[in-house]
PDB file of C-alpha atoms in Angstrom:
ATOM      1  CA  UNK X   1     -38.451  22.193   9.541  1.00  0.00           C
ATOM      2  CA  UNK X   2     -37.857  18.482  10.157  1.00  0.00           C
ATOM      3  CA  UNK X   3     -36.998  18.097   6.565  1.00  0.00           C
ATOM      4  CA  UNK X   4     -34.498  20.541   6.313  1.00  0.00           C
ATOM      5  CA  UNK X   5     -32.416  19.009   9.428  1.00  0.00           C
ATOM      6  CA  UNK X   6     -32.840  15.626   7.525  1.00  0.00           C
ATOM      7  CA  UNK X   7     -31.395  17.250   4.396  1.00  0.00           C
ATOM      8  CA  UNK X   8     -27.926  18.210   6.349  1.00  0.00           C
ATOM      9  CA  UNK X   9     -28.168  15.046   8.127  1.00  0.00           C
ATOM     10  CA  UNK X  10     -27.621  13.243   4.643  1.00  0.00           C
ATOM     11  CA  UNK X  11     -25.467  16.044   3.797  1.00  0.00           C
ATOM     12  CA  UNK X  12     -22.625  15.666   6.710  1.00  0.00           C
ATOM     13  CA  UNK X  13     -23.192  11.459   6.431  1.00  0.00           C
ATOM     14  CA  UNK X  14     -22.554  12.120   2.472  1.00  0.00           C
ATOM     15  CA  UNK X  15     -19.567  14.387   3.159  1.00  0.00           C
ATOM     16  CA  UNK X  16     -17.928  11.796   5.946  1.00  0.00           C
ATOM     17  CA  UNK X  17     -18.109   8.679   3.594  1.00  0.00           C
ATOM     18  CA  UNK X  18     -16.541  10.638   1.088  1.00  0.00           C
ATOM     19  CA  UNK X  19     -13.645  11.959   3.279  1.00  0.00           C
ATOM     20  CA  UNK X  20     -13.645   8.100   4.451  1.00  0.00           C
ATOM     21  CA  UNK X  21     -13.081   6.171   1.204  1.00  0.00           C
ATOM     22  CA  UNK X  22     -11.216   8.818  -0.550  1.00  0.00           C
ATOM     23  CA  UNK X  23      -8.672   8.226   2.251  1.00  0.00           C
ATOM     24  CA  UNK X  24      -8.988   4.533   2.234  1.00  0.00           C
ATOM     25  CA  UNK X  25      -7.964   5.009  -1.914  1.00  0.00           C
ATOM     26  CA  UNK X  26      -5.299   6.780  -0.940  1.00  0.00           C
ATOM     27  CA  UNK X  27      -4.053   4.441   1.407  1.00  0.00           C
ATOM     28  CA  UNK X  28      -4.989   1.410  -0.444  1.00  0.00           C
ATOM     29  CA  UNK X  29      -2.500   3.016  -3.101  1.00  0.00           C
ATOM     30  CA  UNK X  30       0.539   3.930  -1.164  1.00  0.00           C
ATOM     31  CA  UNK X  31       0.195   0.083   0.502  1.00  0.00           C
ATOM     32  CA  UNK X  32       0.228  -1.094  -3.281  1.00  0.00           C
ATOM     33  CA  UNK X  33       3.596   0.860  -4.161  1.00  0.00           C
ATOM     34  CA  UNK X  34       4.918  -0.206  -0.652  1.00  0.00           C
ATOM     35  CA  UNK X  35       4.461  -3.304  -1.483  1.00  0.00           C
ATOM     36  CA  UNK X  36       5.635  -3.015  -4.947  1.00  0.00           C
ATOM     37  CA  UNK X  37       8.706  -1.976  -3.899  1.00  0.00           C
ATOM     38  CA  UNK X  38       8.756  -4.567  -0.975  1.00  0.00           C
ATOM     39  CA  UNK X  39       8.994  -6.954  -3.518  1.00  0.00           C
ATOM     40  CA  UNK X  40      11.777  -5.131  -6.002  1.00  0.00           C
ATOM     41  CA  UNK X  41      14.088  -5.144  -2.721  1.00  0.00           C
ATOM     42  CA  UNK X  42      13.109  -9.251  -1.950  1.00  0.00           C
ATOM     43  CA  UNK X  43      14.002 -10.163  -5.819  1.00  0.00           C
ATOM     44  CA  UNK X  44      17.693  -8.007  -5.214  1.00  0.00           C
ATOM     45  CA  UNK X  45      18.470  -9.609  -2.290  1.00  0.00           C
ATOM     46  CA  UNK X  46      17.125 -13.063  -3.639  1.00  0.00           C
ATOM     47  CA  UNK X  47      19.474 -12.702  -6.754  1.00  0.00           C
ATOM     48  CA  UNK X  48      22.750 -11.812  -3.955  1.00  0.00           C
ATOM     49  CA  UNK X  49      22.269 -14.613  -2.089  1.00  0.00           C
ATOM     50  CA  UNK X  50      21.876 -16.992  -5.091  1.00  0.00           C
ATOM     51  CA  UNK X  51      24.897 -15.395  -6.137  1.00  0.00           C
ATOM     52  CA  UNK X  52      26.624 -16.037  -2.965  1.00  0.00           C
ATOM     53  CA  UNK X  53      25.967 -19.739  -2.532  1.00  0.00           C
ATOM     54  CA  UNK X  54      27.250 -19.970  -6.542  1.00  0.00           C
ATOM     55  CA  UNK X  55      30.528 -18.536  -5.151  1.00  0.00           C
ATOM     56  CA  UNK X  56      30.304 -20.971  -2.327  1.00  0.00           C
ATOM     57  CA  UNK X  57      29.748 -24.149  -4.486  1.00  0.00           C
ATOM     58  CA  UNK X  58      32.724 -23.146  -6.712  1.00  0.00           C
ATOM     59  CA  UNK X  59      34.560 -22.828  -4.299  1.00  0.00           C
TER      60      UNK X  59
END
């Protein structure tokens, strides 16, 4: 009897680290495209500003 509540003991610790790093994938990929995109908006506003202090030079 002792080795069959052993068996769902490694069941249930097998089952929780799944759920676990299948969730820290997931959120180690929506961080990544946060990120990604984080960066997209920082080159935009980068390029404005550089355009701004052109105008301001020409002027």
């Amino acid at each position: 009897m002792d080795i069959h509540v052993a068996s769902i003991d490694i069941a249930t610790v097998l089952s929780d680290v799944t759920s676990v790093a299948s969730s820290s994938a997931a959120l180690a990929y929506w961080l990544g495209r946060e990120s990604t995109e984080l960066n997209v908006k920082m080159r935009k506003l980068d390029a404005r500003l550089e355009n701004l202090s052109n105008a301001f030079i020409q002027f």
